[in-house]
mmCIF file of C-alpha atoms in Angstrom:
data_model
loop_
_atom_site.group_PDB
_atom_site.id
_atom_site.type_symbol
_atom_site.label_atom_id
_atom_site.label_comp_id
_atom_site.label_asym_id
_atom_site.label_seq_id
_atom_site.Cartn_x
_atom_site.Cartn_y
_atom_site.Cartn_z
ATOM 1 C CA MET A 55 -18.197 103.063 155.339
ATOM 2 C CA GLU A 56 -15.585 103.032 152.629
ATOM 3 C CA PHE A 57 -12.945 105.712 152.191
ATOM 4 C CA ASP A 58 -14.309 108.690 150.251
ATOM 5 C CA HIS A 59 -17.492 106.807 149.444
ATOM 6 C CA GLN A 60 -20.544 109.019 149.691
ATOM 7 C CA TYR A 61 -23.798 107.926 151.259
ATOM 8 C CA LEU A 62 -26.680 110.198 150.300
ATOM 9 C CA PHE A 63 -29.599 109.974 152.712
ATOM 10 C CA ILE A 64 -32.607 111.384 150.884
ATOM 11 C CA ASP A 65 -36.207 112.041 151.793
ATOM 12 C CA PHE A 66 -38.931 113.527 149.617
ATOM 13 C CA GLU A 67 -42.421 114.672 150.523
ATOM 14 C CA PHE A 68 -45.059 114.365 147.809
ATOM 15 C CA THR A 69 -48.321 115.835 146.595
ATOM 16 C CA MET A 70 -51.455 113.806 147.324
ATOM 17 C CA PRO A 71 -55.022 113.868 146.014
ATOM 18 C CA GLU A 72 -57.843 115.146 148.201
ATOM 19 C CA GLY A 73 -59.574 111.799 148.588
ATOM 20 C CA LYS A 74 -59.491 108.286 147.228
ATOM 21 C CA ALA A 75 -60.578 109.457 143.781
ATOM 22 C CA ARG A 76 -57.568 110.784 141.903
ATOM 23 C CA PRO A 77 -57.865 113.562 139.325
ATOM 24 C CA GLU A 78 -57.301 112.364 135.771
ATOM 25 C CA GLY A 79 -53.604 111.970 135.058
ATOM 26 C CA PHE A 80 -52.604 112.566 138.679
ATOM 27 C CA TYR A 81 -49.273 111.260 139.926
ATOM 28 C CA PRO A 82 -47.305 112.169 143.087
ATOM 29 C CA GLU A 83 -44.833 115.021 142.635
ATOM 30 C CA ILE A 84 -42.057 116.122 144.972
ATOM 31 C CA VAL A 85 -42.839 119.195 147.083
ATOM 32 C CA GLU A 86 -39.957 119.037 149.568
ATOM 33 C CA VAL A 87 -36.470 117.512 149.567
ATOM 34 C CA GLY A 88 -34.035 116.746 152.371
ATOM 35 C CA ILE A 89 -30.494 115.511 151.643
ATOM 36 C CA VAL A 90 -27.727 114.450 154.011
ATOM 37 C CA SER A 91 -24.313 113.701 152.482
ATOM 38 C CA VAL A 92 -22.105 111.428 154.608
ATOM 39 C CA ILE A 93 -18.476 110.670 153.769
ATOM 40 C CA ASN A 94 -16.153 108.691 156.046
ATOM 41 C CA ASP A 95 -18.820 108.553 158.774
ATOM 42 C CA LYS A 96 -19.180 112.337 158.867
ATOM 43 C CA ILE A 97 -21.985 114.568 157.641
ATOM 44 C CA THR A 98 -20.367 116.801 155.018
ATOM 45 C CA ARG A 99 -23.445 118.614 153.751
ATOM 46 C CA LYS A 100 -27.144 119.034 154.490
ATOM 47 C CA PHE A 101 -29.668 120.474 152.065
ATOM 48 C CA SER A 102 -33.351 121.287 152.365
ATOM 49 C CA SER A 103 -35.776 122.998 150.019
ATOM 50 C CA PHE A 104 -39.370 123.093 148.909
ATOM 51 C CA VAL A 105 -40.003 122.042 145.315
ATOM 52 C CA SER A 106 -42.758 123.450 143.112
ATOM 53 C CA PRO A 107 -44.696 120.709 141.282
ATOM 54 C CA ASP A 108 -45.361 121.096 137.543
ATOM 55 C CA ARG A 109 -48.348 118.915 136.663
ATOM 56 C CA PHE A 110 -50.603 119.693 139.650
ATOM 57 C CA PRO A 111 -49.154 122.859 141.231
ATOM 58 C CA ALA A 112 -52.135 123.534 143.542
ATOM 59 C CA LEU A 113 -51.806 121.542 146.754
ATOM 60 C CA THR A 114 -54.872 119.812 148.154
ATOM 61 C CA GLU A 115 -56.072 120.629 151.670
ATOM 62 C CA ARG A 116 -55.214 117.066 152.653
ATOM 63 C CA CYS A 117 -51.626 117.508 151.463
ATOM 64 C CA LYS A 118 -51.169 120.861 153.218
ATOM 65 C CA THR A 119 -52.600 119.509 156.476
ATOM 66 C CA PHE A 120 -50.697 116.212 156.402
ATOM 67 C CA LEU A 121 -47.339 117.839 155.646
ATOM 68 C CA ASN A 122 -48.060 121.063 157.566
ATOM 69 C CA ILE A 123 -46.925 123.224 154.650
ATOM 70 C CA THR A 124 -48.444 126.145 152.758
ATOM 71 C CA GLN A 125 -49.059 126.810 149.083
ATOM 72 C CA GLU A 126 -46.802 129.860 149.344
ATOM 73 C CA GLN A 127 -43.868 127.799 150.635
ATOM 74 C CA VAL A 128 -44.142 125.385 147.738
ATOM 75 C CA ASN A 129 -44.668 128.155 145.175
ATOM 76 C CA GLY A 130 -41.363 129.658 146.317
ATOM 77 C CA GLY A 131 -39.498 126.365 146.048
ATOM 78 C CA MET A 132 -36.973 125.241 143.468
ATOM 79 C CA THR A 133 -38.120 123.757 140.175
ATOM 80 C CA PHE A 134 -38.057 120.013 139.634
ATOM 81 C CA LYS A 135 -35.365 120.356 136.959
ATOM 82 C CA ASP A 136 -33.202 122.365 139.359
ATOM 83 C CA LEU A 137 -33.667 119.559 141.897
ATOM 84 C CA VAL A 138 -32.531 116.936 139.384
ATOM 85 C CA ASN A 139 -29.488 119.044 138.492
ATOM 86 C CA LEU A 140 -28.617 119.344 142.189
ATOM 87 C CA LEU A 141 -28.931 115.587 142.742
ATOM 88 C CA SER A 142 -26.705 114.997 139.711
ATOM 89 C CA GLU A 143 -24.074 117.341 141.160
ATOM 90 C CA PHE A 144 -24.063 115.404 144.437
ATOM 91 C CA GLU A 145 -23.323 112.150 142.636
ATOM 92 C CA GLN A 146 -20.916 113.560 140.047
ATOM 93 C CA LYS A 147 -18.672 114.758 142.848
ATOM 94 C CA TYR A 148 -18.537 111.199 144.223
ATOM 95 C CA PRO A 149 -19.440 108.774 141.408
ATOM 96 C CA GLY A 150 -21.100 105.558 142.482
ATOM 97 C CA SER A 151 -22.585 107.064 145.634
ATOM 98 C CA THR A 152 -24.983 104.917 147.650
ATOM 99 C CA ILE A 153 -28.460 106.430 147.793
ATOM 100 C CA VAL A 154 -30.246 105.552 151.038
ATOM 101 C CA THR A 155 -33.985 106.071 151.553
ATOM 102 C CA TRP A 156 -36.571 104.723 153.975
ATOM 103 C CA GLY A 157 -38.936 102.808 151.679
ATOM 104 C CA ASN A 158 -38.954 102.634 147.897
ATOM 105 C CA MET A 159 -41.418 105.449 147.146
ATOM 106 C CA ASP A 160 -38.803 108.223 147.040
ATOM 107 C CA MET A 161 -36.896 106.735 144.117
ATOM 108 C CA LYS A 162 -40.094 105.544 142.411
ATOM 109 C CA VAL A 163 -41.587 109.033 142.450
ATOM 110 C CA LEU A 164 -38.281 110.611 141.371
ATOM 111 C CA ARG A 165 -37.901 108.172 138.493
ATOM 112 C CA ASN A 166 -41.509 108.582 137.345
ATOM 113 C CA THR A 167 -41.360 112.382 137.506
ATOM 114 C CA CYS A 168 -38.098 112.371 135.529
ATOM 115 C CA LEU A 169 -39.888 110.302 132.894
ATOM 116 C CA LYS A 170 -42.851 112.693 132.785
ATOM 117 C CA ALA A 171 -40.553 115.743 132.621
ATOM 118 C CA ASN A 172 -38.292 114.103 130.036
ATOM 119 C CA VAL A 173 -35.146 114.566 132.109
ATOM 120 C CA LYS A 174 -32.455 112.008 132.896
ATOM 121 C CA PHE A 175 -32.655 110.131 136.202
ATOM 122 C CA PRO A 176 -29.767 111.607 138.239
ATOM 123 C CA PHE A 177 -28.380 108.495 139.963
ATOM 124 C CA SER A 178 -26.315 105.580 138.680
ATOM 125 C CA GLY A 179 -24.999 104.156 141.964
ATOM 126 C CA LYS A 180 -26.492 101.665 144.384
ATOM 127 C CA GLN A 181 -29.907 102.461 145.848
ATOM 128 C CA LEU A 182 -30.558 101.089 149.328
ATOM 129 C CA ASP A 183 -34.034 100.823 150.815
ATOM 130 C CA LEU A 184 -33.149 100.929 154.516
ATOM 131 C CA SER A 185 -36.659 99.878 155.578
ATOM 132 C CA MET A 186 -36.154 96.526 153.802
ATOM 133 C CA GLU A 187 -32.677 96.199 155.302
ATOM 134 C CA TYR A 188 -34.204 96.826 158.738
ATOM 135 C CA LYS A 189 -37.002 94.315 158.043
ATOM 136 C CA ARG A 190 -34.555 91.588 156.999
ATOM 137 C CA PHE A 191 -32.139 92.287 159.840
ATOM 138 C CA PHE A 192 -34.785 91.992 162.554
ATOM 139 C CA GLY A 193 -36.856 89.322 160.790
ATOM 140 C CA ASP A 194 -40.015 91.440 160.852
ATOM 141 C CA GLN A 195 -42.976 90.296 158.794
ATOM 142 C CA ASN A 196 -44.080 93.816 157.914
ATOM 143 C CA GLN A 197 -42.186 96.944 157.024
ATOM 144 C CA THR A 198 -41.792 99.366 159.913
ATOM 145 C CA GLY A 199 -42.420 103.095 159.669
ATOM 146 C CA LEU A 200 -39.403 105.402 159.936
ATOM 147 C CA TRP A 201 -40.147 106.940 163.314
ATOM 148 C CA LYS A 202 -41.443 103.698 164.798
ATOM 149 C CA ALA A 203 -38.156 102.055 163.794
ATOM 150 C CA VAL A 204 -36.040 104.658 165.576
ATOM 151 C CA GLN A 205 -38.294 104.441 168.641
ATOM 152 C CA GLU A 206 -37.787 100.656 168.684
ATOM 153 C CA TYR A 207 -34.112 101.477 169.212
ATOM 154 C CA GLY A 208 -35.099 103.540 172.238
ATOM 155 C CA LYS A 209 -34.301 106.764 170.369
ATOM 156 C CA GLN A 210 -36.321 109.670 169.048
ATOM 157 C CA GLY A 211 -36.578 110.971 165.516
ATOM 158 C CA THR A 212 -34.828 114.215 164.575
ATOM 159 C CA GLY A 213 -37.079 117.294 164.434
ATOM 160 C CA LYS A 214 -40.547 116.740 162.977
ATOM 161 C CA HIS A 215 -41.852 113.703 161.131
ATOM 162 C CA HIS A 216 -42.767 114.359 157.472
ATOM 163 C CA ARG A 217 -40.293 117.201 157.161
ATOM 164 C CA ALA A 218 -37.864 116.080 154.512
ATOM 165 C CA LEU A 219 -34.520 117.022 156.098
ATOM 166 C CA ASP A 220 -35.575 115.770 159.535
ATOM 167 C CA ASP A 221 -36.634 112.428 158.039
ATOM 168 C CA ALA A 222 -33.367 112.189 156.063
ATOM 169 C CA LEU A 223 -31.390 112.772 159.274
ATOM 170 C CA THR A 224 -33.509 110.186 161.110
ATOM 171 C CA THR A 225 -32.813 107.698 158.297
ATOM 172 C CA TYR A 226 -29.088 108.330 158.725
ATOM 173 C CA ASN A 227 -29.354 107.774 162.484
ATOM 174 C CA ILE A 228 -31.104 104.419 161.978
ATOM 175 C CA PHE A 229 -28.490 103.455 159.375
ATOM 176 C CA LYS A 230 -25.747 104.015 161.958
ATOM 177 C CA LEU A 231 -27.594 101.926 164.556
ATOM 178 C CA VAL A 232 -28.159 99.018 162.153
ATOM 179 C CA GLU A 233 -24.549 99.097 160.941
ATOM 180 C CA GLU A 234 -23.350 99.084 164.550
ATOM 181 C CA ASP A 235 -25.508 96.033 165.297
ATOM 182 C CA LYS A 236 -24.166 94.270 162.202
ATOM 183 C CA ARG A 237 -20.580 94.881 163.292
ATOM 184 C CA TYR A 238 -21.386 93.631 166.779
ATOM 185 C CA LEU A 239 -22.853 90.396 165.427
ATOM 186 C CA LYS A 240 -19.815 89.828 163.222
ATOM 187 C CA LYS A 241 -17.405 90.016 166.162
ATOM 188 C CA PRO A 242 -15.940 86.590 166.953
ATOM 189 C CA GLU A 243 -16.853 85.047 170.287
ATOM 190 C CA PRO A 244 -14.095 85.514 172.894
ATOM 191 C CA THR A 245 -11.810 82.520 173.306
ATOM 192 C CA THR A 246 -12.616 80.434 176.373
ATOM 193 C CA ILE A 247 -10.268 78.343 178.515
ATOM 194 C CA GLY A 248 -11.921 75.292 177.023
ATOM 195 C CA ASP A 249 -10.840 76.417 173.543
ATOM 196 C CA ARG A 250 -7.216 76.732 174.681
ATOM 197 C CA ILE A 251 -6.819 73.396 176.488
ATOM 198 C CA ASP A 252 -8.314 69.962 176.270
ATOM 199 C CA LEU A 253 -10.341 69.803 179.474
ATOM 200 C CA SER A 254 -10.925 66.055 179.120
ATOM 201 C CA LYS A 255 -7.198 65.453 179.688
ATOM 202 C CA VAL A 256 -7.260 67.663 182.796
ATOM 203 C CA PHE A 257 -10.209 65.742 184.229
ATOM 204 C CA ASP A 258 -8.490 62.409 183.463
ATOM 205 C CA LYS A 259 -5.370 63.550 185.317
ATOM 206 C CA PHE A 260 -7.268 64.506 188.480
ATOM 207 C CA ALA A 261 -9.379 61.321 188.297
ATOM 208 C CA LEU A 262 -6.255 59.178 188.875
#
């Protein structure tokens, strides 16, 4: 990681309809956020909060069960505009930060909700989908789920799956593992005796 360059590992949890049929005008909204700020290979800040959705504030039973959250928790969360302001503050402190997520849905939902709420998208730096990086690195045909990916490394995810901060921390842990593997592969092969001397001349000498 570069000097004073911030990596923001972000995970959002979203609203979801009850079944396959979506209510008219429905779109996923953020109900929980987890952020891990990493500078010079060190976690400098962690943030977690519930977020109250605007368009469809009442959570479906499916959403509450899947995410193991309550309506009261979400009702007491920060507003979406406060979330956008917070994300902007993170990047303004370190312009050009790299935003790292597992999958592309987090930024898609954030961008779409900004559009619906008529607020400016908070990020201008590079956005890295670590699941695609993982897929390319290991040559997988399909994208791997976050916790399956960390288990493939022989590790365990942090905390509980589908809790935003825990998933953001797990994303950071996988990022470190992949970066370590990349550095290992870039290391030059150790020099052998054969590289230092011309063995054919040695063999010719002893053949006489």
